Amino acid sequence: AVVRLAAGPSRRGSARRPGAMPAPPTLADAHRRFDALVLPHLDRLLAFARRRTDSLEDAEDAVQEACVRAWQALGELRDEVRVRPWLYRILRGVLVDAYDKAARRRRLVSFTRLEDAHEELVGADDAVFDEVVGRLTGEAVHAALGELPDDFAAAVELRDIDGFAYQEIAEILHI
């Protein structure tokens, strides 16, 4: 006699026993959830990583590693509304891990030097300030952020470029 196992509900109906555990999600379900939650954010994640790395290849590697970590931790994501900060937090961890402590920390810019530069550029003349802002390019901003310690630069980028609220920045940077 041949015994066939039914892949779906039995003919008697699909009612579960009281207290029975729901069937675990399938791999296909996990892939669909991952694609729906993560893929819409890849371009922004890559842009963030690009600003934090020296090359496009390094940024792509960081985003790829962040996606691997997000896939591995997908079951831990409880609030799908918070997926964007969750992904940035993972990416931030990848970026931090990519550099050892000495390499991650850039030299501090002296406050005296900043104050002097500010006075020279801005002074009391708003026209000079407007001219300086008009000359800033993406490369100049990237270079200026490169002069700041990584944590400070990341906070500026997350707020002014990516538009995160301060509470979300604190969560992403673990501060």
Short mmCIF file of the C-alpha atoms (twelve columns), coordinates in Angstrom:
data_MODEL
# 
_entry.id   MODEL 
# 
loop_
_atom_site.group_PDB 
_atom_site.id 
_atom_site.type_symbol 
_atom_site.label_atom_id 
_atom_site.label_alt_id 
_atom_site.label_comp_id 
_atom_site.label_asym_id 
_atom_site.label_seq_id 
_atom_site.Cartn_x 
_atom_site.Cartn_y 
_atom_site.Cartn_z 
_atom_site.pdbx_PDB_model_num 
ATOM 1   C CA . ALA A 1   0.000   0.000  0.000  1 
ATOM 2   C CA . VAL A 2   1.196   3.495  -0.824 1 
ATOM 3   C CA . VAL A 3   0.884   6.116  1.893  1 
ATOM 4   C CA . ARG A 4   0.626   9.723  0.799  1 
ATOM 5   C CA . LEU A 5   1.350   12.606 3.099  1 
ATOM 6   C CA . ALA A 6   -0.797  15.645 2.539  1 
ATOM 7   C CA . ALA A 7   1.165   18.877 2.083  1 
ATOM 8   C CA . GLY A 8   -1.793  21.049 2.958  1 
ATOM 9   C CA . PRO A 9   -4.696  20.901 5.410  1 
ATOM 10  C CA . SER A 10  -6.487  17.613 5.827  1 
ATOM 11  C CA . ARG A 11  -9.833  16.984 4.200  1 
ATOM 12  C CA . ARG A 12  -11.473 17.350 7.572  1 
ATOM 13  C CA . GLY A 13  -10.564 21.040 7.722  1 
ATOM 14  C CA . SER A 14  -7.701  23.182 8.837  1 
ATOM 15  C CA . ALA A 15  -8.676  23.804 12.441 1 
ATOM 16  C CA . ARG A 16  -5.684  23.601 14.774 1 
ATOM 17  C CA . ARG A 17  -5.817  22.046 18.135 1 
ATOM 18  C CA . PRO A 18  -6.166  24.583 20.936 1 
ATOM 19  C CA . GLY A 19  -2.707  25.580 22.176 1 
ATOM 20  C CA . ALA A 20  -0.924  24.202 19.111 1 
ATOM 21  C CA . MET A 21  2.037   26.216 17.839 1 
ATOM 22  C CA . PRO A 22  1.544   27.985 14.494 1 
ATOM 23  C CA . ALA A 23  3.557   26.587 11.635 1 
ATOM 24  C CA . PRO A 24  6.948   28.315 11.323 1 
ATOM 25  C CA . PRO A 25  7.284   30.654 8.361  1 
ATOM 26  C CA . THR A 26  8.756   29.103 5.275  1 
ATOM 27  C CA . LEU A 27  12.009  30.216 3.712  1 
ATOM 28  C CA . ALA A 28  9.983   31.739 0.880  1 
ATOM 29  C CA . ASP A 29  7.968   33.733 3.448  1 
ATOM 30  C CA . ALA A 30  11.191  34.985 5.028  1 
ATOM 31  C CA . HIS A 31  12.555  35.989 1.612  1 
ATOM 32  C CA . ARG A 32  9.368   37.911 0.797  1 
ATOM 33  C CA . ARG A 33  9.446   39.681 4.175  1 
ATOM 34  C CA . PHE A 34  13.130  40.545 3.802  1 
ATOM 35  C CA . ASP A 35  12.642  41.858 0.260  1 
ATOM 36  C CA . ALA A 36  9.651   43.973 1.287  1 
ATOM 37  C CA . LEU A 37  11.373  45.441 4.335  1 
ATOM 38  C CA . VAL A 38  14.999  45.841 3.246  1 
ATOM 39  C CA . LEU A 39  15.163  46.373 -0.513 1 
ATOM 40  C CA . PRO A 40  13.390  49.768 -0.511 1 
ATOM 41  C CA . HIS A 41  16.195  51.138 1.712  1 
ATOM 42  C CA . LEU A 42  19.262  49.874 -0.173 1 
ATOM 43  C CA . ASP A 43  19.949  53.076 -2.114 1 
ATOM 44  C CA . ARG A 44  19.902  55.217 1.046  1 
ATOM 45  C CA . LEU A 45  22.006  52.682 2.936  1 
ATOM 46  C CA . LEU A 46  24.558  52.686 0.128  1 
ATOM 47  C CA . ALA A 47  24.635  56.489 0.082  1 
ATOM 48  C CA . PHE A 48  25.232  56.530 3.844  1 
ATOM 49  C CA . ALA A 49  27.964  53.889 3.573  1 
ATOM 50  C CA . ARG A 50  29.566  55.730 0.658  1 
ATOM 51  C CA . ARG A 51  29.891  58.857 2.743  1 
ATOM 52  C CA . ARG A 52  31.526  56.839 5.527  1 
ATOM 53  C CA . THR A 53  34.020  54.889 3.391  1 
ATOM 54  C CA . ASP A 54  36.877  55.716 1.057  1 
ATOM 55  C CA . SER A 55  35.521  53.925 -2.009 1 
ATOM 56  C CA . LEU A 56  32.325  52.737 -3.633 1 
ATOM 57  C CA . GLU A 57  33.546  49.153 -3.337 1 
ATOM 58  C CA . ASP A 58  34.011  49.502 0.429  1 
ATOM 59  C CA . ALA A 59  30.533  50.998 0.720  1 
ATOM 60  C CA . GLU A 60  29.000  48.173 -1.321 1 
ATOM 61  C CA . ASP A 61  30.807  45.600 0.839  1 
ATOM 62  C CA . ALA A 62  29.490  47.264 3.996  1 
ATOM 63  C CA . VAL A 63  25.902  47.291 2.704  1 
ATOM 64  C CA . GLN A 64  26.214  43.665 1.632  1 
ATOM 65  C CA . GLU A 65  27.459  42.678 5.087  1 
ATOM 66  C CA . ALA A 66  24.660  44.714 6.677  1 
ATOM 67  C CA . CYS A 67  22.140  42.823 4.545  1 
ATOM 68  C CA . VAL A 68  23.625  39.512 5.674  1 
ATOM 69  C CA . ARG A 69  23.357  40.599 9.310  1 
ATOM 70  C CA . ALA A 70  19.813  41.885 8.749  1 
ATOM 71  C CA . TRP A 71  18.839  38.538 7.196  1 
ATOM 72  C CA . GLN A 72  20.322  36.682 10.166 1 
ATOM 73  C CA . ALA A 73  18.490  38.925 12.640 1 
ATOM 74  C CA . LEU A 74  15.220  39.244 10.718 1 
ATOM 75  C CA . GLY A 75  13.374  37.146 13.284 1 
ATOM 76  C CA . GLU A 76  14.392  39.624 15.987 1 
ATOM 77  C CA . LEU A 77  12.729  42.579 14.245 1 
ATOM 78  C CA . ARG A 78  9.504   43.097 16.167 1 
ATOM 79  C CA . ASP A 79  8.325   46.478 14.891 1 
ATOM 80  C CA . GLU A 80  8.420   46.609 11.102 1 
ATOM 81  C CA . VAL A 81  7.671   50.341 11.228 1 
ATOM 82  C CA . ARG A 82  11.142  50.787 12.773 1 
ATOM 83  C CA . VAL A 83  12.959  48.879 10.021 1 
ATOM 84  C CA . ARG A 84  14.810  51.938 8.685  1 
ATOM 85  C CA . PRO A 85  16.598  52.836 11.943 1 
ATOM 86  C CA . TRP A 86  17.160  49.109 12.552 1 
ATOM 87  C CA . LEU A 87  18.922  48.781 9.185  1 
ATOM 88  C CA . TYR A 88  21.019  51.902 9.771  1 
ATOM 89  C CA . ARG A 89  21.996  50.572 13.193 1 
ATOM 90  C CA . ILE A 90  23.156  47.327 11.589 1 
ATOM 91  C CA . LEU A 91  25.042  49.197 8.858  1 
ATOM 92  C CA . ARG A 92  26.611  51.448 11.426 1 
ATOM 93  C CA . GLY A 93  27.831  48.387 13.312 1 
ATOM 94  C CA . VAL A 94  29.330  47.006 10.116 1 
ATOM 95  C CA . LEU A 95  31.126  50.263 9.412  1 
ATOM 96  C CA . VAL A 96  32.482  50.465 12.939 1 
ATOM 97  C CA . ASP A 97  33.639  46.848 12.775 1 
ATOM 98  C CA . ALA A 98  35.431  47.553 9.488  1 
ATOM 99  C CA . TYR A 99  37.959  49.788 11.167 1 
ATOM 100 C CA . ASP A 100 39.990  49.091 14.243 1 
ATOM 101 C CA . LYS A 101 39.786  51.618 17.034 1 
ATOM 102 C CA . ALA A 102 42.828  53.610 15.968 1 
ATOM 103 C CA . ALA A 103 41.791  53.780 12.313 1 
ATOM 104 C CA . ARG A 104 38.192  54.761 13.160 1 
ATOM 105 C CA . ARG A 105 39.205  57.751 15.168 1 
ATOM 106 C CA . ARG A 106 40.365  60.724 13.190 1 
ATOM 107 C CA . ARG A 107 42.253  63.507 14.771 1 
ATOM 108 C CA . LEU A 108 40.193  66.105 16.576 1 
ATOM 109 C CA . VAL A 109 40.042  69.533 15.081 1 
ATOM 110 C CA . SER A 110 40.991  72.084 17.652 1 
ATOM 111 C CA . PHE A 111 38.168  74.314 18.719 1 
ATOM 112 C CA . THR A 112 40.443  77.313 18.543 1 
ATOM 113 C CA . ARG A 113 41.154  76.590 14.894 1 
ATOM 114 C CA . LEU A 114 37.449  76.175 14.216 1 
ATOM 115 C CA . GLU A 115 36.602  79.417 15.952 1 
ATOM 116 C CA . ASP A 116 39.292  81.293 14.029 1 
ATOM 117 C CA . ALA A 117 38.134  79.812 10.728 1 
ATOM 118 C CA . HIS A 118 34.549  80.678 11.552 1 
ATOM 119 C CA . GLU A 119 35.444  84.291 12.265 1 
ATOM 120 C CA . GLU A 120 37.461  84.545 9.049  1 
ATOM 121 C CA . LEU A 121 34.709  83.052 6.907  1 
ATOM 122 C CA . VAL A 122 31.589  84.440 8.494  1 
ATOM 123 C CA . GLY A 123 32.512  87.411 10.614 1 
ATOM 124 C CA . ALA A 124 29.645  89.849 10.643 1 
ATOM 125 C CA . ASP A 125 29.092  89.711 6.881  1 
ATOM 126 C CA . ASP A 126 26.260  87.389 5.774  1 
ATOM 127 C CA . ALA A 127 27.252  87.851 2.128  1 
ATOM 128 C CA . VAL A 128 30.562  86.106 2.772  1 
ATOM 129 C CA . PHE A 129 28.745  83.223 4.467  1 
ATOM 130 C CA . ASP A 130 26.339  82.911 1.521  1 
ATOM 131 C CA . GLU A 131 29.297  82.814 -0.887 1 
ATOM 132 C CA . VAL A 132 31.016  80.058 1.108  1 
ATOM 133 C CA . VAL A 133 27.847  77.971 1.242  1 
ATOM 134 C CA . GLY A 134 27.389  78.458 -2.489 1 
ATOM 135 C CA . ARG A 135 30.864  77.061 -3.167 1 
ATOM 136 C CA . LEU A 136 30.440  73.921 -1.094 1 
ATOM 137 C CA . THR A 137 30.308  70.730 -3.103 1 
ATOM 138 C CA . GLY A 138 29.563  67.168 -2.109 1 
ATOM 139 C CA . GLU A 139 33.283  66.458 -2.124 1 
ATOM 140 C CA . ALA A 140 33.975  69.412 0.144  1 
ATOM 141 C CA . VAL A 141 31.304  68.263 2.581  1 
ATOM 142 C CA . HIS A 142 32.695  64.702 2.483  1 
ATOM 143 C CA . ALA A 143 36.199  66.048 3.157  1 
ATOM 144 C CA . ALA A 144 34.975  68.260 6.005  1 
ATOM 145 C CA . LEU A 145 33.114  65.367 7.604  1 
ATOM 146 C CA . GLY A 146 36.297  63.325 7.246  1 
ATOM 147 C CA . GLU A 147 38.013  65.753 9.610  1 
ATOM 148 C CA . LEU A 148 35.547  64.981 12.393 1 
ATOM 149 C CA . PRO A 149 35.631  61.947 14.659 1 
ATOM 150 C CA . ASP A 150 33.493  59.183 13.177 1 
ATOM 151 C CA . ASP A 151 30.700  59.407 15.768 1 
ATOM 152 C CA . PHE A 152 30.291  63.168 15.284 1 
ATOM 153 C CA . ALA A 153 30.342  62.932 11.497 1 
ATOM 154 C CA . ALA A 154 27.793  60.112 11.537 1 
ATOM 155 C CA . ALA A 155 25.447  62.147 13.736 1 
ATOM 156 C CA . VAL A 156 25.670  65.147 11.388 1 
ATOM 157 C CA . GLU A 157 25.037  62.960 8.348  1 
ATOM 158 C CA . LEU A 158 22.120  61.110 9.908  1 
ATOM 159 C CA . ARG A 159 20.436  64.383 10.901 1 
ATOM 160 C CA . ASP A 160 21.263  66.798 8.085  1 
ATOM 161 C CA . ILE A 161 21.548  64.442 5.125  1 
ATOM 162 C CA . ASP A 162 19.327  61.475 5.967  1 
ATOM 163 C CA . GLY A 163 16.744  63.399 8.023  1 
ATOM 164 C CA . PHE A 164 16.613  61.215 11.119 1 
ATOM 165 C CA . ALA A 165 15.136  62.538 14.347 1 
ATOM 166 C CA . TYR A 166 17.526  62.951 17.261 1 
ATOM 167 C CA . GLN A 167 15.998  59.984 19.123 1 
ATOM 168 C CA . GLU A 168 16.546  57.756 16.064 1 
ATOM 169 C CA . ILE A 169 20.146  58.979 15.773 1 
ATOM 170 C CA . ALA A 170 20.729  58.097 19.414 1 
ATOM 171 C CA . GLU A 171 19.359  54.591 18.770 1 
ATOM 172 C CA . ILE A 172 21.439  54.094 15.630 1 
ATOM 173 C CA . LEU A 173 24.658  55.303 17.278 1 
ATOM 174 C CA . HIS A 174 23.880  53.631 20.623 1 
ATOM 175 C CA . ILE A 175 24.221  56.866 22.603 1 
# 
